Coordinates of C-alpha atoms in Angstrom, one line a residue:
M275 CA -42.6 6.0 11.5
E276 CA -38.7 6.5 10.5
L277 CA -37.1 6.0 7.5
R278 CA -33.3 5.1 7.5
L279 CA -31.2 5.0 4.3
I280 CA -28.7 2.2 4.0
L281 CA -26.3 2.6 1.2
G282 CA -24.8 -0.2 -0.6
D283 CA -21.2 0.1 1.1
Q284 CA -23.0 0.3 4.7
L285 CA -23.6 -3.4 5.3
N286 CA -22.4 -3.5 8.6
A287 CA -24.4 -6.3 10.6
G288 CA -22.8 -4.9 14.1
H289 CA -24.6 -1.2 13.6
S290 CA -26.0 -0.1 16.6
W291 CA -29.2 0.8 14.5
F292 CA -30.0 -3.2 14.2
R293 CA -29.4 -4.3 17.9
T294 CA -33.3 -4.5 18.2
P295 CA -35.8 -4.8 15.6
D296 CA -38.4 -1.4 15.7
P297 CA -41.7 -1.8 14.1
A298 CA -41.7 2.1 14.0
V299 CA -38.5 1.9 11.8
C300 CA -38.1 1.0 7.9
Y301 CA -34.9 0.4 6.2
L302 CA -34.8 1.5 2.4
M303 CA -32.1 -0.2 0.1
A304 CA -32.2 0.7 -3.4
E305 CA -30.1 -0.1 -6.2
L306 CA -29.6 3.0 -8.1
R307 CA -28.7 4.1 -11.4
Q308 CA -26.9 7.0 -10.0
E309 CA -24.4 4.5 -8.7
T310 CA -23.8 2.4 -11.8
D311 CA -23.5 5.3 -14.3
Y312 CA -21.1 7.8 -12.2
C313 CA -18.3 6.2 -14.0
R314 CA -18.2 2.8 -16.2
H315 CA -17.5 -0.2 -13.6
H316 CA -16.4 -3.7 -14.0
R317 CA -18.9 -6.0 -14.3
Q318 CA -18.1 -8.0 -11.3
K319 CA -18.1 -5.0 -9.0
V320 CA -21.7 -3.9 -9.8
L321 CA -22.9 -7.5 -9.5
A322 CA -21.0 -7.8 -6.5
F323 CA -22.2 -4.7 -4.6
F324 CA -25.9 -5.6 -5.9
A325 CA -25.7 -9.6 -4.8
A326 CA -24.4 -8.2 -1.5
M327 CA -27.0 -5.4 -0.7
R328 CA -29.7 -8.2 -1.2
A329 CA -28.2 -10.9 0.7
F330 CA -28.1 -8.2 3.5
A331 CA -31.6 -6.8 3.2
T332 CA -32.6 -10.8 3.5
A333 CA -30.6 -10.7 6.6
L334 CA -32.1 -7.9 8.2
T335 CA -35.8 -9.1 7.4
Q336 CA -34.8 -12.6 8.6
A337 CA -33.8 -10.8 11.9
G338 CA -36.7 -9.2 12.3
H339 CA -36.4 -5.7 10.8
R340 CA -38.7 -3.9 8.4
V341 CA -36.9 -3.6 5.0
C342 CA -38.1 -2.0 1.7
Y343 CA -35.5 -2.9 -0.9
L344 CA -35.8 -1.6 -4.4
T345 CA -34.2 -3.3 -7.2
L346 CA -33.1 -1.4 -10.4
D347 CA -36.3 -2.5 -12.1
E348 CA -38.1 -0.8 -9.4
S349 CA -35.8 2.2 -8.5
A350 CA -35.5 3.3 -12.5
R351 CA -38.6 5.5 -12.6
W352 CA -36.3 8.0 -10.2
P353 CA -33.8 9.8 -11.9
D354 CA -31.4 10.1 -8.7
L355 CA -31.4 9.3 -4.9
P356 CA -32.7 12.5 -3.6
T357 CA -36.2 11.8 -5.6
L358 CA -36.1 8.4 -4.8
L359 CA -35.8 9.4 -1.1
A360 CA -38.9 11.9 -1.6
A361 CA -41.2 9.5 -3.0
Q362 CA -40.2 7.1 -0.4
L363 CA -40.8 9.6 2.3
E364 CA -44.3 10.3 0.9
A365 CA -45.3 6.4 0.6
Y366 CA -44.6 5.6 3.9
Q367 CA -45.7 8.7 5.3
A368 CA -42.3 8.9 7.5
E369 CA -42.3 11.4 10.0
R370 CA -38.4 10.9 10.6
F371 CA -35.3 10.5 8.4
A372 CA -31.8 9.2 8.9
W373 CA -29.0 8.2 7.2
Q374 CA -25.5 6.8 7.8
S375 CA -22.5 9.2 7.0
P376 CA -21.5 8.7 3.4
D377 CA -17.9 7.7 2.7
E378 CA -17.8 9.3 -0.8
W379 CA -17.9 13.5 -1.0
R380 CA -20.4 13.5 -3.8
L381 CA -22.9 11.4 -1.9
A382 CA -22.5 13.1 1.6
S383 CA -22.8 16.7 0.1
Q384 CA -25.7 15.2 -2.1
L385 CA -27.5 14.1 1.1
K386 CA -26.6 16.7 3.1
S387 CA -27.9 19.3 0.6
W388 CA -31.1 17.2 0.1
A389 CA -31.9 16.5 3.9
A390 CA -31.2 20.1 4.5
G391 CA -34.4 21.0 3.1
L392 CA -37.2 18.6 4.4
A393 CA -39.9 19.8 6.7
I394 CA -39.5 16.7 9.0
P395 CA -36.8 16.1 11.4
A396 CA -33.3 14.6 9.4
Q397 CA -30.5 12.8 11.3
E398 CA -27.2 11.8 10.2
V399 CA -25.1 9.2 12.4
E400 CA -21.8 7.4 12.1
S401 CA -21.2 4.5 10.0
E402 CA -19.4 2.7 12.9
H403 CA -16.8 1.2 11.0
F404 CA -13.9 3.1 10.5
L405 CA -11.0 3.3 13.4
T406 CA -10.7 7.0 12.9
P407 CA -13.3 10.1 12.6
R408 CA -13.5 11.7 9.5
D409 CA -11.9 14.5 10.9
G410 CA -8.8 12.7 12.1
W411 CA -6.2 14.6 10.0
Q412 CA -6.3 17.0 13.0
H413 CA -6.2 14.7 15.6
Y414 CA -3.6 12.4 14.6
P415 CA -0.1 12.8 13.6
H416 CA -0.6 13.2 9.7
G417 CA 2.8 14.6 8.1
R418 CA 3.6 10.9 7.0
M419 CA 1.6 7.5 7.3
E420 CA 4.3 6.3 9.3
F421 CA 3.7 8.4 12.4
F422 CA -0.4 8.0 12.1
Y423 CA 0.4 4.1 11.8
R424 CA 2.2 4.2 15.0
A425 CA -0.6 6.6 16.9
L426 CA -3.1 3.9 15.9
R427 CA -0.7 1.1 17.0
K428 CA -0.6 2.8 20.5
Q429 CA -4.5 3.6 21.0
Y430 CA -5.4 0.0 19.8
G431 CA -3.1 -1.6 21.7
V432 CA -1.8 -4.0 18.5
L433 CA 1.2 -5.7 18.4
L434 CA 2.7 -4.2 21.6
D435 CA 4.6 -5.6 24.6
E436 CA 3.3 -5.1 28.0
G437 CA 5.4 -1.6 28.1
G438 CA 3.5 -0.2 25.4
Q439 CA 6.6 -0.6 23.0
P440 CA 6.6 -2.4 19.6
L441 CA 7.0 -6.2 19.4
G442 CA 10.3 -7.1 17.9
G443 CA 12.0 -3.4 19.1
R444 CA 10.6 -2.0 15.5
W445 CA 7.5 -0.2 14.3
N446 CA 7.9 -1.4 10.6
F447 CA 9.1 -4.4 8.9
D448 CA 8.5 -3.6 5.4
A449 CA 12.4 -3.8 4.6
E450 CA 11.8 -7.7 5.1
N451 CA 8.8 -7.6 3.0
R452 CA 10.2 -6.9 -0.4
A453 CA 11.0 -10.6 -1.5
R454 CA 10.6 -11.5 -5.3
L455 CA 8.9 -15.0 -5.5
P456 CA 11.2 -18.0 -6.1
D457 CA 9.8 -20.5 -8.5
N458 CA 9.8 -23.2 -6.1
Q459 CA 7.6 -21.4 -3.5
P460 CA 3.9 -22.8 -3.5
I461 CA 1.2 -20.6 -4.0
P462 CA -2.0 -21.6 -2.2
A463 CA -5.0 -21.8 -4.6
P464 CA -7.8 -18.5 -4.1
L465 CA -10.8 -19.2 -2.3
T466 CA -13.7 -18.0 -4.6
F467 CA -17.6 -18.3 -4.4
A468 CA -19.7 -19.5 -6.9
N469 CA -22.7 -16.9 -6.5
E470 CA -24.9 -17.3 -8.9
V471 CA -26.2 -13.8 -10.1
S472 CA -27.3 -14.6 -13.7
E473 CA -31.0 -12.4 -12.5
I474 CA -28.7 -9.4 -11.8
D475 CA -26.7 -9.7 -14.8
A476 CA -29.8 -9.9 -17.1
M477 CA -31.4 -6.7 -15.1
L478 CA -28.2 -4.9 -16.0
T479 CA -28.3 -6.0 -19.7
R480 CA -32.2 -5.1 -19.8
H481 CA -31.3 -1.5 -18.8
G482 CA -28.5 -0.9 -20.5
V483 CA -25.8 -0.7 -18.0
N484 CA -22.8 0.0 -19.6
T485 CA -20.0 -1.8 -17.6
I486 CA -16.1 -3.4 -18.4
G487 CA -14.5 -7.0 -17.6
H488 CA -15.7 -10.1 -17.6
A489 CA -17.9 -11.9 -15.4
D490 CA -19.5 -15.4 -14.9
A491 CA -22.9 -14.5 -13.7
N492 CA -23.1 -18.2 -12.7
A493 CA -19.9 -18.2 -10.3
L494 CA -19.2 -14.6 -9.1
P495 CA -16.1 -15.4 -7.0
W496 CA -16.3 -12.5 -4.6
P497 CA -18.0 -12.6 -1.0
V498 CA -21.4 -11.5 -1.0
T499 CA -22.3 -12.1 2.7
R500 CA -20.7 -11.6 6.0
R501 CA -20.5 -15.3 6.2
Q502 CA -18.7 -15.7 2.7
S503 CA -16.4 -12.8 3.9
R504 CA -15.3 -14.8 7.3
A505 CA -14.6 -17.5 5.2
L506 CA -12.0 -15.6 3.3
L507 CA -10.8 -14.4 6.5
E508 CA -9.8 -17.7 7.9
H509 CA -8.8 -19.0 4.0
F510 CA -5.9 -16.1 4.3
L511 CA -4.7 -16.4 8.0
V512 CA -4.4 -20.2 7.0
H513 CA -2.9 -19.9 3.8
G514 CA -1.8 -16.7 2.9
L515 CA -0.5 -14.9 6.2
P516 CA 2.4 -17.2 6.6
H517 CA 4.2 -15.8 3.6
F518 CA 2.1 -12.6 3.3
G519 CA 4.2 -10.1 4.2
R520 CA 7.7 -11.3 2.5
Y521 CA 6.0 -11.8 -1.1
Q522 CA 3.6 -9.1 -0.8
D523 CA 5.3 -6.8 -3.4
A524 CA 6.1 -9.9 -5.8
L525 CA 4.9 -9.6 -9.6
S526 CA 3.9 -12.6 -10.7
E527 CA 1.9 -14.7 -13.5
R528 CA 1.8 -17.7 -11.5
G529 CA -1.4 -16.8 -9.8
W530 CA -3.7 -13.9 -9.7
S531 CA -4.0 -13.5 -6.0
L532 CA -0.7 -15.0 -4.7
F533 CA -0.8 -14.8 -0.9
H534 CA -3.1 -11.6 -0.8
S535 CA -6.0 -11.5 1.5
R536 CA -8.4 -10.0 -1.0
L537 CA -10.5 -8.7 1.6
S538 CA -10.8 -5.2 0.9
F539 CA -14.3 -5.7 -0.6
S540 CA -15.6 -7.0 2.3
L541 CA -14.1 -4.2 4.0
N542 CA -14.9 -1.6 1.7
S543 CA -18.4 -2.9 2.0
K544 CA -18.3 -3.0 5.7
M545 CA -19.2 -6.7 5.8
L546 CA -16.2 -6.9 7.9
H547 CA -15.2 -4.3 10.7
P548 CA -11.5 -3.4 10.5
L549 CA -10.8 -4.1 14.1
E550 CA -12.1 -7.5 13.4
V551 CA -9.6 -8.4 10.8
I552 CA -6.4 -7.1 13.0
R553 CA -7.5 -8.7 15.8
A554 CA -7.7 -11.9 14.0
A555 CA -4.6 -11.6 12.5
E556 CA -3.0 -10.6 15.5
S557 CA -4.5 -13.6 17.3
R558 CA -3.6 -16.0 14.6
W559 CA 0.3 -14.7 14.8
R560 CA 0.3 -15.3 18.4
A561 CA -0.9 -18.9 18.5
N562 CA 1.4 -19.8 15.4
Q563 CA 4.8 -18.0 15.9
A564 CA 6.6 -21.1 15.0
T565 CA 5.2 -20.6 11.3
I566 CA 4.0 -17.1 11.0
S567 CA 6.8 -14.6 11.5
L568 CA 6.5 -10.9 13.3
S569 CA 7.1 -9.2 9.7
Q570 CA 4.4 -11.3 7.8
V571 CA 1.9 -9.9 10.4
E572 CA 3.0 -6.2 10.5
G573 CA 2.8 -6.2 7.2
F574 CA -0.5 -7.2 6.7
I575 CA -1.8 -4.9 9.6
R576 CA 0.0 -1.8 8.4
Q577 CA -2.3 -2.0 5.5
I578 CA -5.4 -2.1 7.4
L579 CA -4.6 0.0 10.5
G580 CA -1.9 2.4 8.7
W581 CA -2.7 2.7 4.9
R582 CA -6.4 2.4 5.1
E583 CA -7.3 4.6 7.9
F584 CA -4.8 7.3 7.1
V585 CA -6.0 7.5 3.2
R586 CA -9.6 7.9 4.2
V587 CA -8.5 10.9 6.8
L588 CA -6.6 12.4 4.0
Y589 CA -9.3 12.2 1.5
W590 CA -11.7 14.0 3.7
E591 CA -9.5 16.8 4.9
Q592 CA -8.7 17.5 1.2
M593 CA -11.9 16.9 -0.9
P594 CA -13.4 18.5 -3.3
A595 CA -10.2 20.1 -4.2
Y596 CA -8.1 16.9 -4.2
G597 CA -10.1 15.7 -7.0
R598 CA -8.7 18.0 -9.1
V599 CA -4.9 18.5 -8.8
N600 CA -2.5 17.8 -10.9
F601 CA 1.1 18.7 -9.4
L602 CA 3.0 17.7 -12.6
G603 CA 0.4 18.9 -15.0
A604 CA 0.0 15.7 -16.5
D605 CA -2.4 15.4 -19.6
R606 CA -1.9 12.9 -22.2
P607 CA -5.2 10.6 -22.6
L608 CA -5.1 7.1 -21.3
P609 CA -3.9 4.4 -23.9
G610 CA -6.2 2.1 -25.1
F611 CA -4.5 -0.8 -24.4
F612 CA -5.8 -0.1 -20.7
W613 CA -8.8 -1.4 -21.5
S614 CA -8.2 -4.2 -24.0
S615 CA -4.6 -5.6 -22.5
E616 CA -2.7 -5.6 -26.0
T617 CA 0.3 -4.5 -25.3
R618 CA 3.7 -5.8 -26.1
M619 CA 5.0 -5.2 -22.7
A620 CA 4.9 -8.4 -20.6
C621 CA 4.1 -6.6 -16.9
M622 CA 1.4 -4.4 -18.3
R623 CA -0.5 -6.9 -20.4
H624 CA -0.3 -9.3 -17.6
A625 CA -1.9 -6.7 -14.9
I626 CA -4.5 -5.4 -17.3
R627 CA -5.5 -8.9 -18.3
Q628 CA -6.2 -10.2 -14.5
S629 CA -7.8 -6.5 -13.7
L630 CA -10.2 -7.3 -17.0
E631 CA -10.6 -11.0 -16.1
Y632 CA -10.9 -10.7 -12.0
G633 CA -11.5 -7.0 -10.9
Y634 CA -8.6 -7.4 -9.0
A635 CA -5.0 -6.8 -8.8
H636 CA -2.7 -6.6 -5.7
H637 CA -1.0 -3.5 -4.5
I638 CA 2.1 -3.3 -6.4
Q639 CA 0.2 -4.2 -9.9
R640 CA -1.7 -0.9 -9.2
L641 CA 1.3 0.9 -7.8
M642 CA 4.3 -0.1 -9.6
V643 CA 2.9 -1.3 -12.8
T644 CA 0.2 0.5 -14.3
G645 CA 0.5 3.0 -12.1
N646 CA 4.2 3.5 -12.4
F647 CA 3.5 3.5 -16.4
A648 CA 0.8 6.2 -16.4
L649 CA 2.9 8.2 -14.2
L650 CA 5.9 7.9 -16.1
A651 CA 3.8 8.7 -19.4
G652 CA 2.4 11.6 -17.9
I653 CA -1.4 10.3 -18.7
D654 CA -3.9 12.8 -17.4
P655 CA -4.9 11.9 -13.4
D656 CA -8.5 12.2 -14.3
E657 CA -8.6 9.6 -17.1
V658 CA -6.0 7.2 -14.5
D659 CA -8.9 8.1 -11.9
A660 CA -11.5 7.1 -14.1
W661 CA -9.9 4.0 -14.8
Y662 CA -8.8 2.8 -11.6
L663 CA -12.4 3.6 -9.7
G664 CA -14.0 1.7 -12.6
I665 CA -12.1 -1.6 -13.2
Y666 CA -11.7 -2.9 -9.2
V667 CA -14.3 -4.7 -7.5
D668 CA -13.0 -2.9 -4.0
A669 CA -12.7 0.6 -5.6
I670 CA -14.6 3.3 -3.8
E671 CA -13.6 6.9 -4.2
W672 CA -12.3 7.4 -0.5
V673 CA -9.8 4.6 -1.0
E674 CA -9.5 5.0 -4.8
L675 CA -8.6 8.8 -5.2
P676 CA -5.8 9.1 -2.7
N677 CA -4.0 5.9 -4.0
T678 CA -4.5 6.9 -7.6
R679 CA -4.2 10.9 -7.8
G680 CA -1.7 10.9 -4.7
M681 CA 0.1 7.6 -3.9
S682 CA 0.3 6.4 -7.5
Q683 CA 0.1 9.6 -10.0
F684 CA 1.9 12.3 -7.4
A685 CA -0.7 14.8 -8.5
D686 CA -0.9 16.0 -5.0
G687 CA 2.6 17.0 -4.9
G688 CA 3.7 15.2 -1.9
L689 CA 0.6 14.8 0.6
M690 CA 0.3 10.8 0.3
G691 CA 3.7 10.1 -0.2
S692 CA 7.4 11.9 -0.2
K693 CA 8.2 11.1 -3.5
P694 CA 7.0 9.8 -6.7
Y695 CA 6.6 6.0 -6.9
A696 CA 8.8 6.2 -9.9
S697 CA 10.6 3.1 -11.6
S698 CA 12.5 2.1 -14.4
G699 CA 12.5 -1.7 -15.7
A700 CA 14.9 -2.7 -13.3
Y701 CA 12.4 -2.6 -10.3
L702 CA 10.1 -4.9 -12.4
A703 CA 12.8 -7.3 -12.9
R704 CA 13.9 -7.4 -9.3
M705 CA 10.5 -8.3 -8.5
G706 CA 8.9 -10.3 -11.1
H707 CA 9.3 -12.8 -14.0
Y708 CA 7.5 -10.9 -16.6
C709 CA 10.7 -9.6 -18.4
K710 CA 11.9 -13.1 -19.3
G711 CA 9.4 -13.4 -22.1
C712 CA 8.6 -9.8 -23.1
H713 CA 9.0 -8.4 -26.3
Y714 CA 11.4 -5.5 -25.0
E715 CA 15.0 -6.0 -23.4
V716 CA 15.3 -4.7 -19.8
K717 CA 18.7 -4.2 -19.9
A718 CA 18.3 -1.7 -22.9
R719 CA 17.9 2.0 -22.1
S720 CA 17.4 3.4 -25.7
G721 CA 16.5 2.1 -28.8
P722 CA 13.2 0.7 -30.6
D723 CA 13.2 -2.7 -28.7
S724 CA 14.6 -1.1 -25.2
C725 CA 12.3 -1.4 -22.0
P726 CA 9.8 1.6 -22.3
F727 CA 9.8 2.1 -18.8
N728 CA 13.7 2.8 -18.8
S729 CA 13.7 5.9 -21.0
L730 CA 10.7 7.0 -20.0
Y731 CA 11.7 7.0 -16.4
W732 CA 14.7 9.0 -16.9
H733 CA 12.7 11.4 -19.2
F734 CA 10.3 11.6 -16.5
L735 CA 13.1 12.9 -13.9
W736 CA 14.3 15.3 -16.9
R737 CA 11.0 16.8 -17.7
H738 CA 9.9 17.7 -13.9
R739 CA 13.7 18.5 -12.4
D740 CA 12.2 22.2 -11.5
K741 CA 9.3 20.5 -9.6
L742 CA 11.4 17.0 -7.9
G743 CA 15.0 18.1 -8.4
A744 CA 15.1 19.6 -4.4
N745 CA 13.1 16.3 -3.3
P746 CA 16.0 14.8 -1.2
R747 CA 14.8 11.4 -1.9
L748 CA 15.5 11.8 -5.4
A749 CA 19.0 13.3 -5.0
L750 CA 20.5 10.2 -6.3
P751 CA 18.7 9.3 -9.2
Y752 CA 19.3 12.9 -10.1
A753 CA 23.1 12.2 -9.4
N754 CA 22.9 9.2 -11.5
W755 CA 21.3 11.4 -14.5
D756 CA 23.9 14.2 -14.1
G757 CA 26.8 11.5 -14.2
Q758 CA 25.8 9.7 -17.3
P759 CA 27.7 10.7 -20.7
E760 CA 25.6 13.2 -22.8
A761 CA 25.0 11.1 -25.6
Q762 CA 23.6 8.4 -23.8
R763 CA 21.3 10.6 -21.9
Q764 CA 20.2 12.2 -25.5
A765 CA 19.7 8.8 -27.0
M766 CA 17.2 8.0 -23.9
L767 CA 15.4 11.3 -24.2
A768 CA 15.1 10.6 -27.8
T769 CA 13.8 7.0 -27.4
A770 CA 11.6 8.1 -25.0
E771 CA 9.9 10.9 -26.9
H772 CA 9.2 8.3 -29.9
H773 CA 7.2 6.4 -26.8
L774 CA 5.2 9.2 -25.7
L775 CA 4.2 9.9 -29.5
H776 CA 3.5 6.3 -30.1
L777 CA 1.9 5.0 -27.0
E778 CA -0.5 3.1 -28.5
C779 CA 1.7 0.9 -29.9
L780 CA 4.1 0.0 -27.3

């Protein structure tokens, strides 16, 4: 008999393992305290993964497969995954063991090390999900994501004409996809699901699992089955895609999902395949070009085919050292308002409150609001990582770490992005509506009532000039700094120093 392990983010019904039921194969799935405790997760994240795992186990059983599923009540007797696996191999008298390649380095190394000591044959197989191999950094143009993205467009024939050239004559329509959301632009109501997970919620309480955020155990909004995931995809194609690209960077308090797909949990748990989503978006655009422009669909596909695949190959190329890089030497503790949302900065208050409420924020909220603040304030990337990894429903280390430590905090020195994603309050005012009702004045650069993003931005450039001053993409900001009157520069630096000493009071 062969025992095959399925991890909680390997819910891929299309995997070759499941083509034909085999009575000599048993699939093992387990809710693990090891996985609830490696960081402090959002309540909805734990509920969604456990609910999706249970639904997947049920679907496998109904398809004729033999499944051993251990709830947290049943698995709690074993301290970690290796000891649980050893016990199950003995209980089932297994003669072989197999597992799909984990996407997180910690799990991959844990399983590989443990399996190496087995007295029975053990085999690691591909997860059959990603469009690039784990060592893709060595086989694709990897200097910048743009060239990596173009190579994948060509490989998979996405948005190309008959001659293999990009439709519209351009590879990238990012310039058209940076619009502020107009006050009169209707926003679609998000599709949510009322999944009843009260039994799982009670189990988490019973075991003392420490979580953050809010959750309605009677109406978990996230998709936990492939059917629900496909329904969410269809909802996005109808209601989100026609305006997605144009407003993908917009900041607004009028809605928590705007035109975003919110498919990342379904993708990262593998209930949806990336190429399935890409093909569906391109097909919908081709059939509806009167209502969906090329820039809308290109912006969406780039996030999956370019960005998502790029961060994964970067992660596997750089781990485990990547989890320790700190190029800018940031070392301040994460302010307490990241856990409570109690701050007078309107943009930060909204982004954090939404994250606590839904376990979700779109990419610009993560990058240019909370991430931007942490970068400017010099917050320790270890603490920023832990917050992002825990608070978001879709966060798994392979995708979270390069985006947080690399793209957001520039702790990798430029592997993920060619310059720090830093901005003053002017960007936030241009892309959103927060500033009108904020305690702080976005046009003021210094003084107690000035927007903290302004003085912190210039202080950030000033204090890191030795490391960033030669970056050609920062030549204009540094020239701007040098051209300001000395009294104005000193006033901004003094204001920033005061903010840095009193971060908890902002």
